[in-house]
Every structure is written in C-alpha cells, then in structure tokens.
mmCIF file of C-alpha atoms in Angstrom:
data_model
loop_
_atom_site.group_PDB
_atom_site.id
_atom_site.type_symbol
_atom_site.label_atom_id
_atom_site.label_comp_id
_atom_site.label_asym_id
_atom_site.label_seq_id
_atom_site.Cartn_x
_atom_site.Cartn_y
_atom_site.Cartn_z
ATOM 1 C CA MET A 1 -55.459 -150.164 -6.436
ATOM 2 C CA THR A 2 -55.123 -146.601 -7.508
ATOM 3 C CA GLN A 3 -53.040 -145.513 -4.491
ATOM 4 C CA THR A 4 -49.265 -145.917 -4.655
ATOM 5 C CA LYS A 5 -49.133 -147.469 -1.195
ATOM 6 C CA GLN A 6 -51.178 -150.431 -2.399
ATOM 7 C CA ALA A 7 -48.783 -151.267 -5.197
ATOM 8 C CA GLY A 8 -46.226 -152.869 -2.847
ATOM 9 C CA PRO A 9 -48.658 -155.294 -1.156
ATOM 10 C CA ALA A 10 -50.158 -156.121 -4.576
ATOM 11 C CA ILE A 11 -46.753 -156.987 -6.065
ATOM 12 C CA ALA A 12 -45.928 -159.092 -3.011
ATOM 13 C CA HIS A 13 -49.262 -160.870 -3.302
ATOM 14 C CA LEU A 14 -48.651 -161.707 -7.000
ATOM 15 C CA ALA A 15 -45.083 -162.806 -6.238
ATOM 16 C CA VAL A 16 -46.310 -165.233 -3.572
ATOM 17 C CA VAL A 17 -48.972 -166.629 -5.933
ATOM 18 C CA TRP A 18 -46.313 -166.952 -8.640
ATOM 19 C CA LEU A 19 -44.008 -168.936 -6.282
ATOM 20 C CA PHE A 20 -46.903 -171.149 -5.259
ATOM 21 C CA GLY A 21 -47.826 -171.607 -8.914
ATOM 22 C CA CYS A 22 -44.302 -172.666 -9.812
ATOM 23 C CA ALA A 23 -44.327 -175.376 -7.124
ATOM 24 C CA LEU A 24 -47.872 -176.454 -7.955
ATOM 25 C CA THR A 25 -47.074 -176.810 -11.649
ATOM 26 C CA GLY A 26 -44.183 -179.148 -10.806
ATOM 27 C CA VAL A 27 -46.275 -181.223 -8.444
ATOM 28 C CA GLN A 28 -49.204 -181.484 -10.875
ATOM 29 C CA LEU A 29 -46.866 -182.429 -13.758
ATOM 30 C CA GLN A 30 -45.261 -185.196 -11.817
ATOM 31 C CA ALA A 31 -48.628 -186.476 -10.531
ATOM 32 C CA VAL A 32 -50.044 -186.612 -14.103
ATOM 33 C CA LEU A 33 -46.862 -188.333 -15.423
ATOM 34 C CA VAL A 34 -47.027 -190.959 -12.706
ATOM 35 C CA ALA A 35 -50.744 -191.523 -13.309
ATOM 36 C CA LEU A 36 -50.162 -191.856 -17.008
ATOM 37 C CA PHE A 37 -47.375 -194.284 -16.492
ATOM 38 C CA ALA A 38 -49.668 -196.383 -14.195
ATOM 39 C CA GLY A 39 -52.213 -196.531 -17.044
ATOM 40 C CA GLY A 40 -55.936 -196.205 -16.929
ATOM 41 C CA THR A 41 -58.380 -193.383 -16.249
ATOM 42 C CA ALA A 42 -58.757 -194.031 -12.494
ATOM 43 C CA PRO A 43 -55.185 -193.236 -11.531
ATOM 44 C CA LEU A 44 -55.324 -190.027 -13.592
ATOM 45 C CA ILE A 45 -58.532 -188.967 -11.812
ATOM 46 C CA VAL A 46 -57.111 -189.770 -8.407
ATOM 47 C CA ALA A 47 -53.918 -187.822 -9.206
ATOM 48 C CA VAL A 48 -55.846 -184.734 -10.360
ATOM 49 C CA VAL A 49 -58.228 -184.663 -7.430
ATOM 50 C CA GLY A 50 -55.539 -185.613 -4.982
ATOM 51 C CA VAL A 51 -53.471 -182.580 -5.959
ATOM 52 C CA ALA A 52 -56.341 -180.152 -6.670
ATOM 53 C CA ALA A 53 -58.026 -180.388 -3.264
ATOM 54 C CA PRO A 54 -54.990 -179.466 -1.142
ATOM 55 C CA ALA A 55 -53.949 -176.893 -3.757
ATOM 56 C CA VAL A 56 -57.256 -175.102 -3.477
ATOM 57 C CA ALA A 57 -57.047 -175.250 0.348
ATOM 58 C CA ALA A 58 -53.506 -173.706 0.252
ATOM 59 C CA LEU A 59 -54.623 -170.975 -2.086
ATOM 60 C CA ALA A 60 -57.506 -170.182 0.247
ATOM 61 C CA TRP A 61 -55.060 -169.781 3.089
ATOM 62 C CA LEU A 62 -53.062 -167.448 0.855
ATOM 63 C CA GLY A 63 -56.192 -165.526 -0.047
ATOM 64 C CA THR A 64 -56.863 -164.723 3.603
ATOM 65 C CA ALA A 65 -53.592 -162.731 3.637
ATOM 66 C CA ALA A 66 -54.801 -160.617 0.678
ATOM 67 C CA ARG A 67 -58.042 -159.302 2.163
ATOM 68 C CA THR A 68 -56.773 -155.727 2.222
ATOM 69 C CA ILE A 69 -56.086 -155.726 -1.582
ATOM 70 C CA VAL A 70 -58.473 -158.311 -3.019
ATOM 71 C CA PRO A 71 -62.086 -157.419 -2.051
ATOM 72 C CA LEU A 72 -63.399 -160.836 -3.003
ATOM 73 C CA THR A 73 -61.425 -162.520 -0.237
ATOM 74 C CA ARG A 74 -62.953 -160.442 2.589
ATOM 75 C CA ARG A 75 -65.700 -163.019 3.010
ATOM 76 C CA ARG A 76 -65.319 -166.689 3.711
ATOM 77 C CA ARG A 77 -67.208 -167.677 0.580
ATOM 78 C CA GLY A 78 -65.238 -165.219 -1.378
ATOM 79 C CA VAL A 79 -61.924 -166.677 -0.273
ATOM 80 C CA TRP A 80 -62.957 -170.106 -1.534
ATOM 81 C CA ALA A 81 -64.358 -168.648 -4.764
ATOM 82 C CA TRP A 82 -61.082 -166.811 -5.326
ATOM 83 C CA ALA A 83 -59.023 -169.948 -4.589
ATOM 84 C CA VAL A 84 -61.099 -172.111 -6.900
ATOM 85 C CA SER A 85 -61.018 -169.531 -9.671
ATOM 86 C CA VAL A 86 -57.228 -168.926 -9.443
ATOM 87 C CA HIS A 87 -56.573 -172.622 -9.394
ATOM 88 C CA ALA A 88 -58.826 -173.341 -12.384
ATOM 89 C CA LEU A 89 -57.500 -170.515 -14.484
ATOM 90 C CA GLY A 90 -53.926 -171.075 -13.540
ATOM 91 C CA THR A 91 -54.074 -174.837 -14.091
ATOM 92 C CA THR A 92 -55.716 -174.281 -17.502
ATOM 93 C CA GLY A 93 -52.860 -171.961 -18.479
ATOM 94 C CA ALA A 94 -50.171 -174.269 -17.077
ATOM 95 C CA PHE A 95 -51.698 -177.192 -18.986
ATOM 96 C CA GLY A 96 -51.612 -175.114 -22.164
ATOM 97 C CA VAL A 97 -47.918 -174.284 -21.531
ATOM 98 C CA ALA A 98 -47.144 -178.003 -21.048
ATOM 99 C CA VAL A 99 -48.885 -178.912 -24.300
ATOM 100 C CA VAL A 100 -47.006 -176.181 -26.247
ATOM 101 C CA ASN A 101 -43.686 -177.230 -24.628
ATOM 102 C CA PHE A 102 -44.286 -180.863 -25.652
ATOM 103 C CA GLN A 103 -45.106 -179.837 -29.217
ATOM 104 C CA VAL A 104 -42.002 -177.644 -29.460
ATOM 105 C CA ASN A 105 -39.320 -179.650 -27.744
ATOM 106 C CA ARG A 106 -40.901 -182.787 -26.301
ATOM 107 C CA LEU A 107 -40.407 -181.555 -22.716
ATOM 108 C CA GLU A 108 -36.621 -181.472 -23.179
ATOM 109 C CA ASN A 109 -36.546 -178.081 -21.366
ATOM 110 C CA GLY A 110 -38.997 -179.100 -18.639
ATOM 111 C CA LEU A 111 -37.635 -176.679 -16.086
ATOM 112 C CA LEU A 112 -39.094 -173.765 -18.045
ATOM 113 C CA LEU A 113 -42.550 -175.132 -17.386
ATOM 114 C CA TYR A 114 -42.411 -174.203 -13.656
ATOM 115 C CA PRO A 115 -41.872 -170.400 -13.973
ATOM 116 C CA ALA A 116 -44.265 -170.342 -16.964
ATOM 117 C CA GLY A 117 -46.906 -172.165 -14.985
ATOM 118 C CA GLY A 118 -46.366 -169.834 -12.029
ATOM 119 C CA THR A 119 -46.908 -166.933 -14.339
ATOM 120 C CA CYS A 120 -50.278 -168.362 -15.338
ATOM 121 C CA TYR A 121 -51.395 -168.480 -11.649
ATOM 122 C CA ALA A 122 -50.059 -164.935 -11.070
ATOM 123 C CA LEU A 123 -52.063 -163.604 -14.091
ATOM 124 C CA ALA A 124 -55.116 -165.371 -12.805
ATOM 125 C CA ALA A 125 -54.718 -163.701 -9.401
ATOM 126 C CA ALA A 126 -54.156 -160.304 -11.023
ATOM 127 C CA LEU A 127 -57.609 -160.576 -12.579
ATOM 128 C CA PHE A 128 -59.115 -160.188 -9.081
ATOM 129 C CA LEU A 129 -57.276 -157.051 -8.055
ATOM 130 C CA PRO A 130 -59.526 -153.966 -8.020
ATOM 131 C CA ASP A 131 -57.480 -151.797 -10.298
ATOM 132 C CA THR A 132 -59.044 -151.879 -13.807
ATOM 133 C CA GLY A 133 -55.692 -151.187 -15.538
ATOM 134 C CA VAL A 134 -54.084 -154.168 -13.839
ATOM 135 C CA ARG A 135 -56.938 -156.417 -14.817
ATOM 136 C CA LEU A 136 -56.805 -155.335 -18.395
ATOM 137 C CA GLY A 137 -53.069 -155.759 -18.451
ATOM 138 C CA ALA A 138 -53.458 -159.271 -17.092
ATOM 139 C CA LEU A 139 -56.066 -160.064 -19.687
ATOM 140 C CA GLY A 140 -53.767 -158.662 -22.436
ATOM 141 C CA ALA A 141 -50.799 -160.672 -21.204
ATOM 142 C CA ALA A 142 -52.898 -163.912 -21.029
ATOM 143 C CA ALA A 143 -54.175 -163.282 -24.515
ATOM 144 C CA ALA A 144 -50.674 -162.693 -25.822
ATOM 145 C CA LEU A 145 -49.453 -165.883 -24.183
ATOM 146 C CA ALA A 146 -52.338 -167.842 -25.619
ATOM 147 C CA VAL A 147 -51.800 -166.475 -29.169
ATOM 148 C CA GLY A 148 -48.007 -166.905 -28.954
ATOM 149 C CA GLY A 149 -48.292 -170.424 -27.585
ATOM 150 C CA SER A 150 -50.800 -171.424 -30.206
ATOM 151 C CA TYR A 151 -48.556 -170.118 -32.984
ATOM 152 C CA ALA A 152 -45.519 -171.912 -31.476
ATOM 153 C CA ALA A 153 -47.505 -175.211 -31.297
ATOM 154 C CA TRP A 154 -48.719 -174.756 -34.889
ATOM 155 C CA ASP A 155 -45.281 -173.851 -36.183
ATOM 156 C CA ALA A 156 -43.786 -176.961 -34.479
ATOM 157 C CA THR A 157 -46.181 -179.201 -36.417
ATOM 158 C CA ARG A 158 -45.050 -177.888 -39.744
ATOM 159 C CA PRO A 159 -42.213 -179.762 -41.605
ATOM 160 C CA PRO A 160 -38.907 -177.894 -41.386
ATOM 161 C CA THR A 161 -37.317 -176.279 -44.399
ATOM 162 C CA LEU A 162 -34.988 -178.517 -46.286
ATOM 163 C CA ASP A 163 -31.962 -176.431 -45.271
ATOM 164 C CA ALA A 164 -33.018 -176.596 -41.592
ATOM 165 C CA TRP A 165 -33.390 -180.382 -41.815
ATOM 166 C CA LEU A 166 -29.961 -180.882 -43.512
ATOM 167 C CA THR A 167 -28.283 -178.611 -40.968
ATOM 168 C CA ALA A 168 -29.958 -180.270 -37.930
ATOM 169 C CA ASN A 169 -28.927 -183.807 -39.180
ATOM 170 C CA ASP A 170 -25.389 -182.716 -40.173
ATOM 171 C CA VAL A 171 -25.907 -183.795 -43.811
ATOM 172 C CA ASP A 172 -23.282 -182.710 -46.327
ATOM 173 C CA ARG A 173 -24.905 -181.610 -49.582
ATOM 174 C CA ALA A 174 -22.037 -183.119 -51.443
ATOM 175 C CA LEU A 175 -23.478 -186.580 -50.685
ATOM 176 C CA LEU A 176 -26.887 -185.633 -52.141
ATOM 177 C CA ARG A 177 -26.370 -186.841 -55.678
ATOM 178 C CA VAL A 178 -28.641 -188.858 -57.887
ATOM 179 C CA GLY A 179 -28.775 -190.154 -61.427
ATOM 180 C CA ASP A 180 -31.631 -189.421 -63.833
ATOM 181 C CA PRO A 181 -34.387 -192.097 -63.577
ATOM 182 C CA PRO A 182 -34.100 -194.637 -66.385
ATOM 183 C CA PRO A 183 -37.153 -194.878 -68.666
ATOM 184 C CA GLY A 184 -40.057 -196.420 -66.786
ATOM 185 C CA TYR A 185 -38.495 -195.803 -63.341
ATOM 186 C CA ALA A 186 -39.494 -193.294 -60.662
ATOM 187 C CA LEU A 187 -37.008 -191.779 -58.209
ATOM 188 C CA ARG A 188 -37.793 -191.844 -54.466
ATOM 189 C CA VAL A 189 -35.378 -190.441 -51.970
ATOM 190 C CA LEU A 190 -35.165 -192.635 -48.868
ATOM 191 C CA GLY A 191 -32.976 -190.752 -46.405
ATOM 192 C CA ALA A 192 -29.717 -188.944 -45.659
ATOM 193 C CA SER A 193 -27.337 -188.656 -42.797
ATOM 194 C CA GLU A 194 -23.811 -187.372 -42.094
ATOM 195 C CA ASP A 195 -22.463 -190.650 -43.419
ATOM 196 C CA GLY A 196 -24.427 -191.329 -46.567
ATOM 197 C CA PHE A 197 -27.466 -190.857 -48.801
ATOM 198 C CA GLY A 198 -29.919 -193.379 -50.295
ATOM 199 C CA ALA A 199 -32.592 -193.379 -52.970
ATOM 200 C CA ASP A 200 -34.699 -195.939 -54.743
ATOM 201 C CA TYR A 201 -35.558 -196.190 -58.478
ATOM 202 C CA GLU A 202 -38.896 -198.017 -58.724
ATOM 203 C CA ARG A 203 -41.040 -199.334 -61.568
ATOM 204 C CA PRO A 204 -44.229 -201.466 -61.537
ATOM 205 C CA HIS A 205 -43.997 -205.248 -61.368
ATOM 206 C CA SER A 206 -40.170 -205.309 -61.097
ATOM 207 C CA ASP A 207 -37.444 -205.286 -58.496
ATOM 208 C CA GLY A 208 -36.251 -201.678 -58.150
ATOM 209 C CA LEU A 209 -32.731 -200.315 -58.036
ATOM 210 C CA HIS A 210 -31.140 -198.777 -54.943
ATOM 211 C CA LEU A 211 -28.531 -196.033 -55.123
ATOM 212 C CA ALA A 212 -26.317 -195.475 -52.096
ATOM 213 C CA VAL A 213 -23.765 -192.585 -51.884
ATOM 214 C CA ALA A 214 -21.000 -192.641 -49.288
ATOM 215 C CA ARG A 215 -17.552 -191.310 -48.819
ATOM 216 C CA VAL A 216 -14.693 -193.446 -49.968
ATOM 217 C CA GLY A 217 -13.535 -195.530 -47.091
ATOM 218 C CA HIS A 218 -16.898 -195.614 -45.330
ATOM 219 C CA ASP A 219 -17.371 -199.334 -46.283
ATOM 220 C CA THR A 220 -15.374 -201.156 -43.634
ATOM 221 C CA ARG A 221 -15.664 -204.610 -45.276
ATOM 222 C CA ARG A 222 -12.397 -206.348 -46.135
ATOM 223 C CA ALA A 223 -11.485 -205.854 -49.811
ATOM 224 C CA ASP A 224 -8.688 -206.936 -52.103
ATOM 225 C CA ALA A 225 -6.333 -204.716 -54.049
ATOM 226 C CA ARG A 226 -9.030 -204.149 -56.751
ATOM 227 C CA GLY A 227 -11.568 -203.042 -54.078
ATOM 228 C CA CYS A 228 -13.524 -206.276 -54.461
ATOM 229 C CA PRO A 229 -15.085 -207.512 -51.185
ATOM 230 C CA VAL A 230 -13.399 -210.606 -49.732
ATOM 231 C CA PRO A 231 -15.855 -213.571 -49.790
ATOM 232 C CA PHE A 232 -17.186 -214.659 -46.435
ATOM 233 C CA GLY A 233 -19.003 -217.918 -46.872
ATOM 234 C CA GLU A 234 -20.463 -217.327 -50.351
ATOM 235 C CA PRO A 235 -18.757 -216.585 -53.617
ATOM 236 C CA ILE A 236 -18.312 -213.004 -54.826
ATOM 237 C CA ARG A 237 -17.177 -212.154 -58.340
ATOM 238 C CA CYS A 238 -15.950 -208.728 -59.428
ATOM 239 C CA THR A 239 -15.561 -207.647 -63.008
ATOM 240 C CA ASP A 240 -14.621 -204.410 -64.802
ATOM 241 C CA ASP A 241 -17.759 -202.900 -66.271
ATOM 242 C CA GLY A 242 -15.993 -200.072 -68.086
ATOM 243 C CA GLY A 243 -16.179 -196.381 -67.596
ATOM 244 C CA GLY A 244 -14.626 -196.729 -64.142
ATOM 245 C CA ARG A 245 -17.462 -198.963 -62.963
ATOM 246 C CA GLN A 246 -17.049 -202.264 -61.151
ATOM 247 C CA LEU A 247 -19.703 -204.974 -61.151
ATOM 248 C CA VAL A 248 -19.899 -207.019 -57.955
ATOM 249 C CA THR A 249 -21.879 -210.259 -58.169
ATOM 250 C CA TYR A 250 -22.941 -211.992 -54.925
ATOM 251 C CA GLU A 251 -23.756 -215.620 -55.426
ATOM 252 C CA GLY A 252 -25.275 -218.158 -53.062
ATOM 253 C CA GLY A 253 -28.516 -217.940 -51.121
ATOM 254 C CA TYR A 254 -28.938 -214.147 -51.549
ATOM 255 C CA GLN A 255 -28.098 -213.352 -55.122
ATOM 256 C CA HIS A 256 -27.742 -209.760 -56.110
ATOM 257 C CA GLN A 257 -25.390 -207.398 -57.852
ATOM 258 C CA GLU A 258 -23.753 -204.069 -57.114
ATOM 259 C CA LEU A 259 -22.589 -201.630 -59.771
ATOM 260 C CA ARG A 260 -19.973 -199.325 -58.228
ATOM 261 C CA LEU A 261 -18.339 -196.131 -59.247
ATOM 262 C CA ARG A 262 -15.751 -194.155 -57.339
ATOM 263 C CA ARG A 263 -15.473 -190.527 -58.198
ATOM 264 C CA ASP A 264 -14.431 -187.362 -56.364
ATOM 265 C CA ARG A 265 -13.852 -189.157 -53.116
ATOM 266 C CA LEU A 266 -17.375 -190.601 -53.208
ATOM 267 C CA THR A 267 -18.549 -194.169 -53.787
ATOM 268 C CA TYR A 268 -21.775 -194.617 -55.755
ATOM 269 C CA THR A 269 -23.343 -198.126 -55.434
ATOM 270 C CA VAL A 270 -26.412 -199.248 -57.405
ATOM 271 C CA THR A 271 -27.860 -202.428 -55.943
ATOM 272 C CA LEU A 272 -29.729 -204.793 -58.295
ATOM 273 C CA GLN A 273 -31.959 -207.270 -56.525
ATOM 274 C CA GLY A 274 -32.720 -210.838 -57.683
ATOM 275 C CA THR A 275 -31.611 -212.429 -60.934
ATOM 276 C CA ASP A 276 -33.677 -210.311 -63.380
ATOM 277 C CA ASN A 277 -31.233 -207.406 -63.188
ATOM 278 C CA ASP A 278 -31.404 -204.317 -65.335
ATOM 279 C CA LEU A 279 -27.698 -203.406 -65.793
ATOM 280 C CA THR A 280 -28.600 -200.972 -68.555
ATOM 281 C CA ALA A 281 -30.735 -198.958 -66.074
ATOM 282 C CA ALA A 282 -28.026 -199.133 -63.446
ATOM 283 C CA ARG A 283 -25.440 -197.860 -65.905
ATOM 284 C CA HIS A 284 -27.822 -195.093 -66.912
ATOM 285 C CA ILE A 285 -28.006 -193.916 -63.279
ATOM 286 C CA LEU A 286 -24.243 -193.819 -62.766
ATOM 287 C CA SER A 287 -23.661 -192.061 -66.081
ATOM 288 C CA THR A 288 -26.057 -189.212 -65.264
ATOM 289 C CA LEU A 289 -25.028 -188.426 -61.719
ATOM 290 C CA ARG A 290 -25.809 -184.877 -60.621
ATOM 291 C CA PRO A 291 -26.742 -182.947 -57.454
ATOM 292 C CA ALA A 292 -30.305 -183.741 -56.290
ATOM 293 C CA THR A 293 -32.750 -180.942 -56.700
ATOM 294 C CA ASP A 294 -34.628 -179.514 -53.699
ATOM 295 C CA ARG A 295 -37.856 -180.869 -55.140
ATOM 296 C CA GLU A 296 -36.382 -184.419 -55.256
ATOM 297 C CA LEU A 297 -35.161 -184.022 -51.656
ATOM 298 C CA ASP A 298 -38.429 -182.590 -50.353
ATOM 299 C CA GLY A 299 -39.397 -185.943 -48.805
ATOM 300 C CA LEU A 300 -36.539 -185.667 -46.365
ATOM 301 C CA ARG A 301 -38.437 -182.934 -44.460
ATOM 302 C CA GLU A 302 -40.970 -185.544 -43.359
ATOM 303 C CA LEU A 303 -38.288 -187.720 -41.678
ATOM 304 C CA PRO A 304 -37.222 -187.354 -38.007
ATOM 305 C CA MET A 305 -35.031 -184.351 -37.362
ATOM 306 C CA ARG A 306 -32.551 -183.846 -34.552
ATOM 307 C CA ARG A 307 -33.379 -181.018 -32.145
#
C-alpha cells in the first residue's frame, strides 16, 4: 500500500471492519451476559459458538471485497484464514476492553465498549494490509492499548487516596473526630458518611465502646426539653454527668448507656454496652476529642466508594 490511490480503499476497508466490530462487540457482549445469567458452562459455549460461526462467515464475505488491497484474501482459503484471524484477534482485544471497563467502572459506561471493540477488529484487519508501516503502526497501537488497559485495570484495584474517598462519599472532615484511646483500648474506625462518623474502642475480654459523631439535630427521636429521649416502652433515665455531658441509661431488656456531649454543633455519643460499663473510659474519650489523623482514617479507603 505504498501508492496514494490505495489509501482510500484501505481506509474504507478498515472503516467497514470497524463498524462490523462495533456491532459484533455488542452482540457478543449480550450473548455472554445472557449465557452467564442462565448459568452453567453449556449455555456459555453455545452462546460463544453461536455468535462466532456467523461472525466469521460475515467477515469472510467482507474479505472478498478487499481482494485488491489484502493479498491474503485473493484465495478462498486465504479469505477464511483472514476472517478467522481477524475474528480471533479482534475478539481477544474486545474481551480485554470489557475486562478493563468492568474493573474501572463496573460496565457503567457500557456504550464505550462498542467503538473500543470495533477498534480492536480494525487493528486486527490492519495487520494484514501489505504496507509495512501500517502493520507496524497497528502493532504499536495494539501494544499501547494493551499497556494502557493493563495499567487502568491495575490502578482500579488499588485503594483510593483518603481525600479521594472522602470527596466521593461527600464526607465532611469536621465530622471526623475521635478521642484518645483510654489505657488498654485500641481505636478502630468503622465508617463515615455525609451524615455521621463512627469508631470503636476495643479491649480484650470486654465490651467495647462505640463513638458516634453527628450534626446536632440529626437524631430524629423525640426528646424532652433537656434533650433526653422520650421513653417508648422501656424506662430511660438521663442524668447530668458534668462537663457538659449527659448520661442516658436505657433500662429493660436491652440495657446500655450513652454518654453524650454537644459541642460546636456536633453531638458526640459514646455507647457503653451491657452492665459492666467503663464510664471513666467513656469520659476520657469525650475529654480528649480531636480531629482524627489520616493514619487513623486509613481503613476507610478499604470501604465501598461511590463512583
């Protein structure tokens, strides 16, 4: 393909293969999804073979129109060899694109698969054109796509940065506050959202303490003038614990206590489970409140992130 007059037919040939590849990618994707939904290996094999056979036949028909620019298609055996090769290489590339797309965005932008899959078939067809420069260019483009796709898939498997996770989940850093762990306790951050933040303080062979941080007014339970929850079936006692703290005792079948502190439009609640409560530790947590460090929040990066 060194002559200028051959460039036009070659471009048209690759454009036709690209359009065919776009359609074939969509058909194959739907066939595989239906087979996977049906379950079992047999439906998947039937779907793959059922699409591959007519696809190769259609490519062979396209190959007969490219005899003047693709030497391999000038013989009957060559047409079928070209069709099988383009289908195999293009399908491999389209499968790789689908895998990368699933890793990156869980197929949320599925429409991008079709032109990307068509590009894989067009690159495969370009490998059979007689011009060495075109073949090398196709190989380079395929290698670049493979390297870029591999990097994108690898990058998608890495945990996001803390700032990226907080931004994606609309978390306000003002909520991310903890108290220093009391002696014998270990701090473990549980989760954060746009509405609140939670962390546990754990120690061996004992009920732990749970810290919840929320904006004032986020608790929609009925409360009296002191902010004490109105009992609903079981007794609730509220006492002044000093230092702006309020101790809420829940009696009845599920006995536990909450030590609350309202400060700077935030409500801090330390929940003490069972009857063997460590009020001293709970008071220590509320008296040492501070912004959580990035190291303490590092576990959030392993939690689901909005995309």
